[in-house]
XYZ file of N, CA and C in Angstrom:
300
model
N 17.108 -22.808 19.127
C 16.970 -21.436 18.669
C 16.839 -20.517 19.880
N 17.234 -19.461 19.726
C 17.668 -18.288 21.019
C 15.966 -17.374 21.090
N 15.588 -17.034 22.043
C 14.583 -16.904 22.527
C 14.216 -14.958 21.782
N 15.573 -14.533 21.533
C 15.060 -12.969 20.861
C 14.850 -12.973 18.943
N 15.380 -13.812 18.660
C 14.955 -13.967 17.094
C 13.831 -14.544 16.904
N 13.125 -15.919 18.102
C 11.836 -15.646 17.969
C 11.039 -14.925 18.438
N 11.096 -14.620 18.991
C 10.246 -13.086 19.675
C 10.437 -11.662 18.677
N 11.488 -11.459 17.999
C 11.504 -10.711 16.764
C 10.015 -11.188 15.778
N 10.696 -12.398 15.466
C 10.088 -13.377 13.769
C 8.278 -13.093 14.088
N 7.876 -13.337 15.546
C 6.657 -13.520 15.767
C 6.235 -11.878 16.059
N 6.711 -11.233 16.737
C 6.644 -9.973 16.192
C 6.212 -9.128 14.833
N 7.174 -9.357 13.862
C 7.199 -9.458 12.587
C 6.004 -10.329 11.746
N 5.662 -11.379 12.077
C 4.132 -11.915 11.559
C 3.506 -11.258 11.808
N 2.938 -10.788 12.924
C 1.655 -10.050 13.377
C 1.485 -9.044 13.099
N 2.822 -8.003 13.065
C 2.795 -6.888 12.558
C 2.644 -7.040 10.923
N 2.715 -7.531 10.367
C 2.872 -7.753 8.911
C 1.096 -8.292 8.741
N 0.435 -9.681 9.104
C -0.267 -9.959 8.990
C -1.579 -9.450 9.266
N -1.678 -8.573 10.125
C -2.347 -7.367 10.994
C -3.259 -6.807 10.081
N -2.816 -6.582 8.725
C -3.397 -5.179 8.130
C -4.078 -6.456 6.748
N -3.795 -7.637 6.820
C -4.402 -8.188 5.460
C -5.827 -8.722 5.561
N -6.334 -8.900 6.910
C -7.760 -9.203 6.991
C -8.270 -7.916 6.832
N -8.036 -6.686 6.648
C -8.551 -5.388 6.634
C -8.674 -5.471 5.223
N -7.461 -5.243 4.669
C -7.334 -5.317 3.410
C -8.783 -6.583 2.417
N -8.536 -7.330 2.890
C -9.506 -8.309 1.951
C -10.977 -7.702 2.475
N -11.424 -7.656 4.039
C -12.567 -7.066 4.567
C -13.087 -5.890 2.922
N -12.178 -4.860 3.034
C -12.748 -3.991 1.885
C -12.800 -4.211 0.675
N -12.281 -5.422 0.390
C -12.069 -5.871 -1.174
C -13.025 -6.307 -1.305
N -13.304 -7.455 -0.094
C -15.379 -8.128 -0.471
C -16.328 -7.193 -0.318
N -15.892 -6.476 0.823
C -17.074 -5.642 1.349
C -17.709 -4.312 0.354
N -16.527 -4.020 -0.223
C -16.424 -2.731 -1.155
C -16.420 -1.524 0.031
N -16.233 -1.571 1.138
C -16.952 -0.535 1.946
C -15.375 0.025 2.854
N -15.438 0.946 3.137
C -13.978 1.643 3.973
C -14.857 2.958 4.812
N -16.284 3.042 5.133
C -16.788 3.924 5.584
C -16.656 3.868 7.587
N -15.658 2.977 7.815
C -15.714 2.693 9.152
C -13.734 2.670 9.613
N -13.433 3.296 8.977
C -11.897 3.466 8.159
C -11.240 4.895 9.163
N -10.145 5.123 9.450
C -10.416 6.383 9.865
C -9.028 6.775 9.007
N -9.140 7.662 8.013
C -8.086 8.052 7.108
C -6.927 8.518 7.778
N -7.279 9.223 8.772
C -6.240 10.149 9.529
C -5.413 9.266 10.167
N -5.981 8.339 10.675
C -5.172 6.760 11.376
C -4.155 6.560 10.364
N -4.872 5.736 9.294
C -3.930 5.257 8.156
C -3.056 5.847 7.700
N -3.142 7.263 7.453
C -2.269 8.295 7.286
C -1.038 8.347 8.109
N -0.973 8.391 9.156
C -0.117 8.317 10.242
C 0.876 6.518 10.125
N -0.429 5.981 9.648
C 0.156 4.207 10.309
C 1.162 4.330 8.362
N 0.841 4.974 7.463
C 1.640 4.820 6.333
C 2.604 5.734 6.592
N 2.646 6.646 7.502
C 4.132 7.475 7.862
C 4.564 6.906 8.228
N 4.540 6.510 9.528
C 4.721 5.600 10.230
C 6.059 4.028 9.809
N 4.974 3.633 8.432
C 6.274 2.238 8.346
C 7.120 2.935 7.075
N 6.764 4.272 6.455
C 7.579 5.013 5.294
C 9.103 5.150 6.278
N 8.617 6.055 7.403
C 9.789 6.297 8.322
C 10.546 4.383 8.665
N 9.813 3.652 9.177
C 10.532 2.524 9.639
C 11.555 2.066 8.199
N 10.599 2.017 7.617
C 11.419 1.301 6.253
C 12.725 2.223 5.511
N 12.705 3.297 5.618
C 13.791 3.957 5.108
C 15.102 3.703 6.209
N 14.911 3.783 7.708
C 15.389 3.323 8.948
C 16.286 2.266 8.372
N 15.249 0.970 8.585
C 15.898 -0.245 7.880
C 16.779 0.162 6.864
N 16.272 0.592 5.888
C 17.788 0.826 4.756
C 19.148 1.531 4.810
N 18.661 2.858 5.819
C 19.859 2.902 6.372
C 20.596 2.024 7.152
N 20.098 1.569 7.670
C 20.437 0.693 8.849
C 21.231 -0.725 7.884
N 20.695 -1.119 6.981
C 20.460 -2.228 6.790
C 20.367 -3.562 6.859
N 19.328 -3.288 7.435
C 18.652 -4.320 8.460
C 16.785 -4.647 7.757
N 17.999 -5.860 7.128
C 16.935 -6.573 6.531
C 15.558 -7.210 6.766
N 15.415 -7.468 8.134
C 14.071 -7.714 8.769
C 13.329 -6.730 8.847
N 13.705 -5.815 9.365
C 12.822 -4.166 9.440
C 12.725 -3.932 7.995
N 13.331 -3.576 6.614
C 13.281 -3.656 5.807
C 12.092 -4.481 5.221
N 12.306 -5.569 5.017
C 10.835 -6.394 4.642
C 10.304 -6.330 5.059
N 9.462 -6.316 6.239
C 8.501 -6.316 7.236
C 7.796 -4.959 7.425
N 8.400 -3.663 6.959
C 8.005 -2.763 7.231
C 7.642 -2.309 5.444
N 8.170 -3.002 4.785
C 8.241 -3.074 3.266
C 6.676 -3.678 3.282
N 5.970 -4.601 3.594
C 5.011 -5.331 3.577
C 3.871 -4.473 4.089
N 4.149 -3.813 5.332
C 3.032 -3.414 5.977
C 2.890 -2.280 5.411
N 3.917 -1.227 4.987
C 3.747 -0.370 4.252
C 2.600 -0.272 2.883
N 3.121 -1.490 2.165
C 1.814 -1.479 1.057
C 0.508 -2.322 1.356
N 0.944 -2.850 2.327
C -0.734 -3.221 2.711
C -1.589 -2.251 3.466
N -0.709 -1.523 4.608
C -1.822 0.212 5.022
C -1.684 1.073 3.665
N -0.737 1.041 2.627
C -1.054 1.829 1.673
C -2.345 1.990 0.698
N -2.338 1.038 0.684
C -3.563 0.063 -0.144
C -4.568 0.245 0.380
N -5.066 0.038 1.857
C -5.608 0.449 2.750
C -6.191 2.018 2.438
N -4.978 2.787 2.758
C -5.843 4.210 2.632
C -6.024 4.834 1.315
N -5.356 4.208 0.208
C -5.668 4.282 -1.120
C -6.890 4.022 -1.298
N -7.886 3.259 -1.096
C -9.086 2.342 -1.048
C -9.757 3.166 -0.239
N -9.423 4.002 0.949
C -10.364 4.433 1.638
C -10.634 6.116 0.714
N -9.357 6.519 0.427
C -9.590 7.677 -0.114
C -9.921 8.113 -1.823
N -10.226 6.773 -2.272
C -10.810 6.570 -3.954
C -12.505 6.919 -3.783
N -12.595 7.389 -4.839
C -14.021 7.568 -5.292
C -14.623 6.331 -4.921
N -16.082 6.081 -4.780
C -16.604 5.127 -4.644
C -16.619 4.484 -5.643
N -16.858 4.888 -6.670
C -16.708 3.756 -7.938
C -15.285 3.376 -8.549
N -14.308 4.089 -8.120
C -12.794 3.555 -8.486
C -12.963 2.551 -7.346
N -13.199 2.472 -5.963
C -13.157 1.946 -5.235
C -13.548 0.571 -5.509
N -14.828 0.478 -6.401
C -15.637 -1.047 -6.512
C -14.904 -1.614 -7.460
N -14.138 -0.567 -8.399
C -13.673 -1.253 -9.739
C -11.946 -1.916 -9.435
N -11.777 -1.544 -8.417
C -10.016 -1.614 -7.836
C -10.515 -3.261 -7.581
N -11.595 -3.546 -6.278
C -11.839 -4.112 -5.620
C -12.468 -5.606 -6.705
N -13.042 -4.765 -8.027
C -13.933 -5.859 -8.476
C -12.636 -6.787 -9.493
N -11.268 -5.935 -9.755
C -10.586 -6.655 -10.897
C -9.825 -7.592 -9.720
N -9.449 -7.292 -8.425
C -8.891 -8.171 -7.450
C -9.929 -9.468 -6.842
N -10.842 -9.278 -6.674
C -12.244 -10.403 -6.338
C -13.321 -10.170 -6.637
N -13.791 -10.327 -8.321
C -15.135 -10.190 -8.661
C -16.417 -10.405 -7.507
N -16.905 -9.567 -7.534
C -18.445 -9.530 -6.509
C -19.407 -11.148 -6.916
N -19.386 -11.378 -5.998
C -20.347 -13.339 -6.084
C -21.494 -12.812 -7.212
N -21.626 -13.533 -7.888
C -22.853 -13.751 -8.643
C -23.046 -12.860 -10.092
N -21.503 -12.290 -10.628
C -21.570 -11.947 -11.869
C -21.213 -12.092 -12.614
């Protein structure tokens, strides 16, 4: 195998995988008070612009990959910018809280 498709592929994991320990962090934690909206905001422009790119382009790696990270920072600042109690109830139908 040629040395730039893996250096793409592994690229593409990290960038993709990056945002799902965040993601679960607030699902157990219930908490996004250490979050900075304005970040996320930017990081969901950010792969909106990449991913439309890809489709023009079409270029299917950028496409998925930016397809992925897109709804996982979406989710992300969705969660940060919900009421606190939509917040617990998003969080509680995805991983009930231990002990209820």
């Amino acid at each position: 195998m040629e040395l730039i498709p893996i250096i793409g592929t592994l690229a593409a994991l990290c960038s993709t995988l990056s945002f799902a320990p965040q993601a679960w962090k607030i699902i157990r934690q219930r908490d996004t008070s250490a979050i900075s909206a304005r970040m996320y905001m930017l990081t969901v422009g950010g792969f909106c612009c990449w991913f439309l790119y890809g489709l023009l382009q079409g270029d299917w790696p950028l496409i998925v990959t930016n397809f992925i990270c897109l709804l996982l920072s979406a989710f992300i600042l969705t969660m940060k910018l919900l009421p606190w109690r939509q917040r617990d109830a998003v969080a509680e139908k995805i991983a009930p809280a231990e002990g209820e």
